[in-house]
């Protein structure tokens, strides 16, 4: 309780009392805000996981590349939270760290990051068994690719394969490669507008993410394919035709060739059920890629082996002979890889391009809006 002192103004008495009280209290030292928190973010595996953000107390952030260091300056003493975030699913060890800052810098606040493998990444796959089939066609066959796909010959596939039932989607591509080259954009559309080297880079990265040994060494015409690696890759031409035909011996998988009393137009009606192509998309100049898996699958469960986008296959295109072959793969390349299956651009005026046998090539460094790919893996 304050007591009035005769002869002194009340205001002076109060000031004196307050001053007296404050003089007996200890003075707090100034807060040191010149300290640092330092550490590193490294990759758990060899894949490129892109840039990540390191956050301090959920507010201040910096962006770095994995296998790099970071530091926060001018940090006050006390307890802080350091966290690594990314715009894509990641496995983190740990995900957040609590850091107590005292009178000196705190170092070695380290994190390990890797892409999180998910069923969405790659693929629902179908498993095929070894077998023998007739590859190519004879000149008398319906819709024969007379120059490049003749003569018909016996091919043996000796290894079981896991085959993606869908063409690789933009969603799958973006989780690994981070940039979408496609001109028509949509998560469930096939990724397109790709160079050969970008496709094999995707395959190698997906292999690492899923714990497999990458297949490809080098790039372009000098690429080497490891025969013992178990990672993702493009199918060879023979493997593609084997799994796309799924036991069918006709021009289109699961569709009979012309028979007596069955007009050829009926075949094109049937093709509309299994393929997106110019006939059901308005013509050669009006079509565009469609969501994968939206036409009927073949007998082995694969979608879009005809139409939608043409699929890149492995191996140089050479003329066939009648000699039986086993697991054929023609390397090194001279021009570029092949493409199979045709695309949304094909029309019935050139139907051989969308058949099981039609063969074309592309250049290594060119990208096309009608070309994509599907992956396989040797079991």
Coordinates of C-alpha atoms in Angstrom, one line a residue:
X1 CA 0.0 0.0 0.0
X2 CA 1.3 3.4 -0.9
X3 CA 1.5 6.0 1.9
X4 CA 1.2 9.7 1.5
X5 CA 4.3 11.6 2.5
X6 CA 3.6 15.0 3.7
X7 CA 5.2 17.7 1.7
X8 CA 5.9 15.6 -1.5
X9 CA 3.7 15.5 -4.5
X10 CA 2.0 12.1 -4.9
X11 CA 3.6 11.6 -8.4
X12 CA 7.1 11.9 -7.0
X13 CA 6.4 9.4 -4.3
X14 CA 5.2 6.8 -6.8
X15 CA 8.2 7.3 -9.1
X16 CA 10.5 6.9 -6.2
X17 CA 8.8 3.7 -5.1
X18 CA 9.0 2.3 -8.6
X19 CA 12.6 3.2 -9.0
X20 CA 13.4 1.6 -5.7
X21 CA 11.6 -1.6 -6.6
X22 CA 13.3 -1.8 -10.0
X23 CA 16.7 -1.3 -8.6
X24 CA 16.4 -4.4 -6.5
X25 CA 15.5 -6.7 -9.5
X26 CA 18.3 -8.5 -11.5
X27 CA 18.8 -7.3 -15.1
X28 CA 18.2 -10.0 -17.9
X29 CA 21.1 -10.5 -20.3
X30 CA 20.4 -9.6 -23.9
X31 CA 19.3 -12.4 -26.2
X32 CA 22.0 -13.7 -28.5
X33 CA 20.6 -13.9 -32.1
X34 CA 23.9 -14.4 -33.8
X35 CA 23.9 -18.2 -33.7
X36 CA 23.5 -20.8 -36.6
X37 CA 21.9 -24.1 -37.2
X38 CA 23.7 -26.1 -39.8
X39 CA 23.3 -29.5 -41.5
X40 CA 23.0 -31.5 -44.7
X41 CA 20.3 -33.3 -46.7
X42 CA 21.6 -36.4 -48.5
X43 CA 20.1 -39.0 -50.8
X44 CA 19.3 -42.4 -49.4
X45 CA 19.7 -43.9 -52.8
X46 CA 21.1 -42.8 -56.1
X47 CA 17.9 -41.4 -57.7
X48 CA 17.5 -37.7 -58.4
X49 CA 14.8 -36.5 -55.9
X50 CA 14.9 -32.9 -57.0
X51 CA 15.0 -29.8 -54.8
X52 CA 13.7 -29.9 -51.3
X53 CA 12.9 -27.2 -48.7
X54 CA 14.4 -27.0 -45.3
X55 CA 12.1 -25.2 -42.8
X56 CA 12.9 -23.6 -39.5
X57 CA 10.0 -23.3 -37.0
X58 CA 7.5 -23.7 -39.9
X59 CA 8.2 -20.3 -41.2
X60 CA 11.7 -19.5 -42.5
X61 CA 12.7 -21.9 -45.4
X62 CA 15.5 -22.4 -47.9
X63 CA 15.6 -24.5 -51.0
X64 CA 18.5 -26.8 -51.6
X65 CA 19.5 -29.8 -53.7
X66 CA 20.0 -33.2 -51.9
X67 CA 23.7 -34.0 -51.3
X68 CA 24.1 -30.3 -50.2
X69 CA 24.4 -28.4 -46.9
X70 CA 22.2 -25.8 -45.4
X71 CA 22.4 -23.2 -42.6
X72 CA 20.1 -20.8 -40.8
X73 CA 21.8 -17.7 -39.5
X74 CA 20.8 -15.3 -36.7
X75 CA 19.0 -17.9 -34.7
X76 CA 18.0 -17.0 -31.1
X77 CA 18.8 -19.3 -28.2
X78 CA 16.0 -21.8 -27.3
X79 CA 14.3 -24.8 -28.8
X80 CA 13.7 -24.8 -32.6
X81 CA 12.2 -27.3 -35.1
X82 CA 13.9 -28.1 -38.4
X83 CA 11.9 -29.9 -41.1
X84 CA 12.5 -31.1 -44.7
X85 CA 9.6 -30.8 -47.1
X86 CA 9.1 -31.5 -50.8
X87 CA 6.4 -31.1 -53.4
X88 CA 6.5 -34.9 -54.0
X89 CA 6.1 -38.0 -51.8
X90 CA 9.4 -38.7 -49.9
X91 CA 10.8 -41.1 -47.4
X92 CA 12.6 -39.1 -44.7
X93 CA 15.0 -40.1 -41.9
X94 CA 14.0 -38.3 -39.7
X95 CA 11.2 -36.1 -40.9
X96 CA 11.7 -33.3 -38.3
X97 CA 14.3 -32.6 -35.7
X98 CA 14.1 -30.6 -32.5
X99 CA 17.2 -28.5 -31.9
X100 CA 18.2 -26.7 -28.7
X101 CA 20.4 -23.7 -29.3
X102 CA 22.4 -22.6 -26.3
X103 CA 25.5 -20.4 -26.5
X104 CA 27.1 -21.8 -29.6
X105 CA 26.2 -22.9 -33.2
X106 CA 24.5 -26.2 -33.6
X107 CA 25.9 -28.4 -36.4
X108 CA 25.2 -31.8 -38.0
X109 CA 21.4 -31.4 -38.1
X110 CA 21.3 -33.9 -40.9
X111 CA 18.5 -35.5 -42.9
X112 CA 18.4 -38.4 -45.5
X113 CA 15.7 -38.2 -48.2
X114 CA 14.5 -40.6 -50.9
X115 CA 11.5 -40.8 -53.3
X116 CA 8.7 -42.8 -51.7
X117 CA 7.9 -45.9 -53.8
X118 CA 4.2 -46.2 -54.4
X119 CA 1.9 -48.5 -56.4
X120 CA 0.9 -45.4 -58.3
X121 CA 4.5 -44.9 -59.5
X122 CA 4.8 -47.7 -61.8
X123 CA 2.6 -49.7 -62.6
X124 CA 0.2 -52.3 -62.4
X125 CA 1.9 -55.0 -64.3
X126 CA 1.0 -58.3 -66.0
X127 CA 3.4 -61.2 -66.0
X128 CA 4.1 -63.0 -69.2
X129 CA 5.8 -66.4 -69.6
X130 CA 8.4 -67.4 -72.2
X131 CA 7.0 -68.6 -75.5
X132 CA 7.4 -68.9 -79.3
X133 CA 5.4 -66.9 -81.8
X134 CA 5.3 -65.9 -85.5
X135 CA 6.7 -62.4 -85.8
X136 CA 5.9 -60.1 -88.7
X137 CA 3.7 -60.9 -91.7
X138 CA 3.7 -62.3 -95.2
X139 CA 3.0 -60.0 -98.1
X140 CA -0.4 -61.7 -98.6
X141 CA -1.6 -61.0 -95.1
X142 CA -4.2 -58.4 -94.4
X143 CA -2.8 -54.9 -93.9
X144 CA 0.7 -56.1 -94.4
X145 CA 3.7 -53.8 -93.8
X146 CA 5.3 -55.2 -96.9
X147 CA 8.7 -53.6 -96.8
X148 CA 9.6 -53.7 -93.1
X149 CA 7.5 -56.4 -91.5
X150 CA 8.0 -59.3 -94.0
X151 CA 8.7 -62.2 -94.0
X152 CA 6.9 -63.9 -91.1
X153 CA 9.4 -65.8 -89.0
X154 CA 9.7 -67.8 -85.7
X155 CA 10.8 -65.9 -82.6
X156 CA 11.4 -67.4 -79.2
X157 CA 11.2 -65.3 -76.0
X158 CA 13.0 -67.1 -73.2
X159 CA 12.4 -64.9 -70.2
X160 CA 9.3 -64.1 -68.1
X161 CA 8.5 -60.4 -68.2
X162 CA 6.6 -58.0 -66.0
X163 CA 4.8 -55.6 -68.5
X164 CA 3.0 -52.4 -67.6
X165 CA -0.6 -52.9 -68.5
X166 CA -0.8 -49.1 -69.3
X167 CA 1.3 -46.7 -71.3
X168 CA 3.4 -44.6 -68.9
X169 CA 1.2 -41.8 -67.6
X170 CA 2.1 -38.2 -66.9
X171 CA 1.4 -38.8 -63.2
X172 CA 4.1 -41.5 -63.1
X173 CA 6.5 -39.4 -65.1
X174 CA 6.2 -36.4 -62.9
X175 CA 6.8 -38.2 -59.7
X176 CA 10.3 -39.1 -60.9
X177 CA 11.3 -36.5 -63.6
X178 CA 9.5 -33.4 -62.1
X179 CA 8.9 -31.7 -65.5
X180 CA 6.1 -32.7 -67.9
X181 CA 7.0 -32.4 -71.6
X182 CA 3.6 -33.3 -72.9
X183 CA 1.7 -30.9 -75.0
X184 CA -1.7 -32.2 -73.9
X185 CA -1.7 -32.3 -70.1
X186 CA -3.5 -34.7 -67.8
X187 CA -2.4 -37.0 -65.0
X188 CA -3.9 -40.1 -66.6
X189 CA -2.9 -39.3 -70.2
X190 CA 0.2 -41.0 -71.6
X191 CA 3.3 -38.9 -71.3
X192 CA 4.5 -37.8 -74.7
X193 CA 7.0 -35.4 -76.4
X194 CA 9.9 -37.4 -75.1
X195 CA 13.5 -38.0 -76.4
X196 CA 14.9 -41.4 -76.2
X197 CA 17.5 -40.4 -73.6
X198 CA 14.8 -38.9 -71.3
X199 CA 12.9 -42.2 -71.5
X200 CA 15.8 -44.4 -70.5
X201 CA 16.7 -41.9 -67.7
X202 CA 13.2 -42.4 -66.4
X203 CA 13.6 -46.2 -66.5
X204 CA 16.9 -46.1 -64.6
X205 CA 15.5 -43.7 -61.9
X206 CA 12.4 -45.9 -61.4
X207 CA 14.6 -48.9 -61.1
X208 CA 16.6 -47.3 -58.3
X209 CA 13.4 -46.1 -56.5
X210 CA 12.0 -49.7 -56.4
X211 CA 15.3 -51.3 -55.5
X212 CA 16.2 -52.8 -58.8
X213 CA 19.5 -52.6 -60.8
X214 CA 19.4 -50.0 -63.6
X215 CA 19.5 -51.4 -67.1
X216 CA 20.9 -48.6 -69.2
X217 CA 24.5 -47.4 -69.4
X218 CA 25.3 -44.5 -71.6
X219 CA 22.8 -42.8 -74.0
X220 CA 21.8 -42.3 -77.6
X221 CA 23.3 -44.5 -80.3
X222 CA 26.0 -45.7 -77.9
X223 CA 23.6 -46.9 -75.2
X224 CA 24.4 -50.3 -73.6
X225 CA 21.8 -52.5 -72.1
X226 CA 22.9 -54.7 -69.2
X227 CA 21.8 -58.3 -69.8
X228 CA 21.9 -59.1 -66.1
X229 CA 20.1 -56.0 -64.6
X230 CA 16.6 -56.5 -63.4
X231 CA 15.4 -52.9 -63.6
X232 CA 12.8 -51.2 -65.8
X233 CA 13.4 -50.8 -69.5
X234 CA 11.7 -50.5 -72.9
X235 CA 10.6 -53.8 -74.5
X236 CA 12.5 -55.0 -77.5
X237 CA 10.5 -55.1 -80.8
X238 CA 10.1 -58.8 -80.4
X239 CA 8.9 -58.6 -76.8
X240 CA 6.5 -55.8 -77.7
X241 CA 4.9 -57.8 -80.5
X242 CA 4.8 -61.0 -78.4
X243 CA 2.9 -59.3 -75.5
X244 CA 0.8 -57.0 -77.7
X245 CA -0.5 -59.9 -79.8
X246 CA -1.2 -62.0 -76.6
X247 CA -1.5 -65.2 -78.7
X248 CA -3.4 -63.6 -81.6
X249 CA -2.2 -64.4 -85.1
X250 CA -4.1 -61.6 -86.9
X251 CA -3.4 -58.0 -87.7
X252 CA -5.2 -56.7 -84.6
X253 CA -5.0 -58.4 -81.2
X254 CA -8.1 -60.4 -80.6
X255 CA -9.9 -59.3 -83.8
X256 CA -10.4 -61.8 -86.7
X257 CA -9.1 -61.0 -90.1
X258 CA -11.5 -60.8 -93.0
X259 CA -13.4 -64.0 -93.6
X260 CA -16.0 -64.9 -96.2
X261 CA -19.2 -62.8 -95.6
X262 CA -17.4 -60.4 -93.2
X263 CA -16.8 -57.0 -94.8
X264 CA -13.5 -55.2 -94.1
X265 CA -15.4 -52.3 -92.6
X266 CA -16.4 -54.6 -89.7
X267 CA -12.8 -54.9 -88.8
X268 CA -12.5 -51.2 -88.4
X269 CA -15.6 -51.1 -86.2
X270 CA -13.9 -53.7 -84.0
X271 CA -10.7 -51.7 -83.9
X272 CA -12.7 -48.8 -82.5
X273 CA -13.3 -50.9 -79.4
X274 CA -9.7 -51.5 -78.6
X275 CA -7.9 -48.4 -79.9
X276 CA -8.0 -44.6 -80.0
X277 CA -7.2 -43.7 -83.5
X278 CA -8.2 -41.3 -86.3
X279 CA -11.4 -43.3 -87.1
X280 CA -13.0 -42.6 -83.7
X281 CA -11.3 -39.3 -82.9
X282 CA -12.3 -37.3 -86.0
X283 CA -9.3 -37.8 -88.3
X284 CA -5.6 -37.4 -88.5
X285 CA -5.5 -33.7 -87.6
X286 CA -8.1 -33.6 -84.8
X287 CA -7.1 -36.4 -82.4
X288 CA -5.1 -36.2 -79.2
X289 CA -4.0 -38.6 -76.5
X290 CA -6.7 -40.2 -74.4
X291 CA -6.7 -41.4 -70.8
X292 CA -4.9 -44.8 -70.6
X293 CA -7.0 -47.9 -70.2
X294 CA -10.2 -46.4 -71.6
X295 CA -10.4 -48.9 -74.5
X296 CA -10.8 -52.7 -74.2
X297 CA -7.6 -54.6 -73.1
X298 CA -6.0 -57.5 -75.0
X299 CA -6.1 -61.2 -73.8
X300 CA -3.2 -60.6 -71.5
X301 CA -4.6 -57.6 -69.9
X302 CA -2.7 -54.8 -71.7
X303 CA -4.4 -51.6 -72.8
X304 CA -3.7 -49.4 -75.7
X305 CA -1.3 -51.7 -77.6
X306 CA -3.1 -50.3 -80.7
X307 CA -3.5 -46.6 -81.0
X308 CA -3.6 -43.8 -78.4
X309 CA 0.2 -43.1 -78.6
X310 CA 2.8 -45.1 -80.5
X311 CA 5.2 -46.9 -78.1
X312 CA 9.0 -46.7 -78.2
X313 CA 10.7 -50.1 -78.4
X314 CA 14.3 -51.1 -78.1
X315 CA 16.6 -52.1 -81.0
X316 CA 17.6 -50.9 -84.4
X317 CA 15.2 -51.6 -87.3
X318 CA 16.6 -54.1 -89.8
X319 CA 15.0 -56.2 -92.5
X320 CA 13.6 -59.5 -91.3
X321 CA 14.7 -62.9 -92.6
X322 CA 13.0 -66.3 -92.4
X323 CA 15.7 -67.6 -90.0
X324 CA 14.3 -68.4 -86.5
X325 CA 15.7 -66.2 -83.8
X326 CA 15.8 -66.2 -80.0
X327 CA 15.4 -63.0 -77.9
X328 CA 16.4 -60.8 -80.9
X329 CA 17.8 -57.3 -80.1
X330 CA 19.8 -55.4 -82.8
X331 CA 22.4 -53.1 -81.4
X332 CA 24.2 -50.8 -81.8
X333 CA 21.8 -48.3 -83.2
X334 CA 22.3 -46.7 -86.6
X335 CA 19.5 -44.2 -86.7
X336 CA 17.1 -44.4 -83.8
X337 CA 14.7 -46.6 -81.9
X338 CA 11.5 -48.1 -83.3
X339 CA 7.9 -47.3 -82.4
X340 CA 5.1 -49.8 -82.5
X341 CA 1.3 -49.9 -82.2
X342 CA 0.3 -46.7 -84.0
X343 CA -1.3 -43.6 -82.5
X344 CA -4.4 -41.4 -82.5
X345 CA -3.2 -40.0 -85.8
X346 CA -3.6 -43.2 -87.9
X347 CA -6.6 -43.6 -90.2
X348 CA -8.0 -46.5 -92.2
X349 CA -6.3 -45.2 -95.3
X350 CA -3.0 -46.5 -93.9
X351 CA -4.2 -49.2 -91.4
X352 CA -0.9 -51.2 -91.3
X353 CA 0.6 -48.4 -89.1
X354 CA -1.8 -49.4 -86.2
X355 CA -1.5 -53.2 -86.6
X356 CA 0.6 -55.5 -84.5
X357 CA 3.2 -55.7 -87.3
X358 CA 3.7 -52.1 -88.5
X359 CA 7.2 -50.7 -87.9
X360 CA 8.6 -47.2 -87.9
X361 CA 11.6 -45.4 -86.4
X362 CA 12.2 -42.1 -84.7
X363 CA 15.4 -40.0 -84.2
X364 CA 17.1 -40.0 -80.8
X365 CA 16.9 -36.3 -80.1
X366 CA 13.4 -35.7 -81.6
X367 CA 10.2 -35.6 -79.5
X368 CA 6.7 -36.3 -80.9
X369 CA 3.3 -35.5 -79.4
X370 CA 2.0 -38.9 -80.6
X371 CA 4.8 -41.0 -79.2
X372 CA 5.0 -42.4 -75.6
X373 CA 6.2 -45.7 -74.1
X374 CA 5.4 -48.6 -71.8
X375 CA 8.0 -50.3 -69.6
X376 CA 8.9 -54.0 -68.9
X377 CA 11.1 -55.7 -66.5
X378 CA 12.8 -59.1 -66.8
X379 CA 11.8 -61.4 -63.9

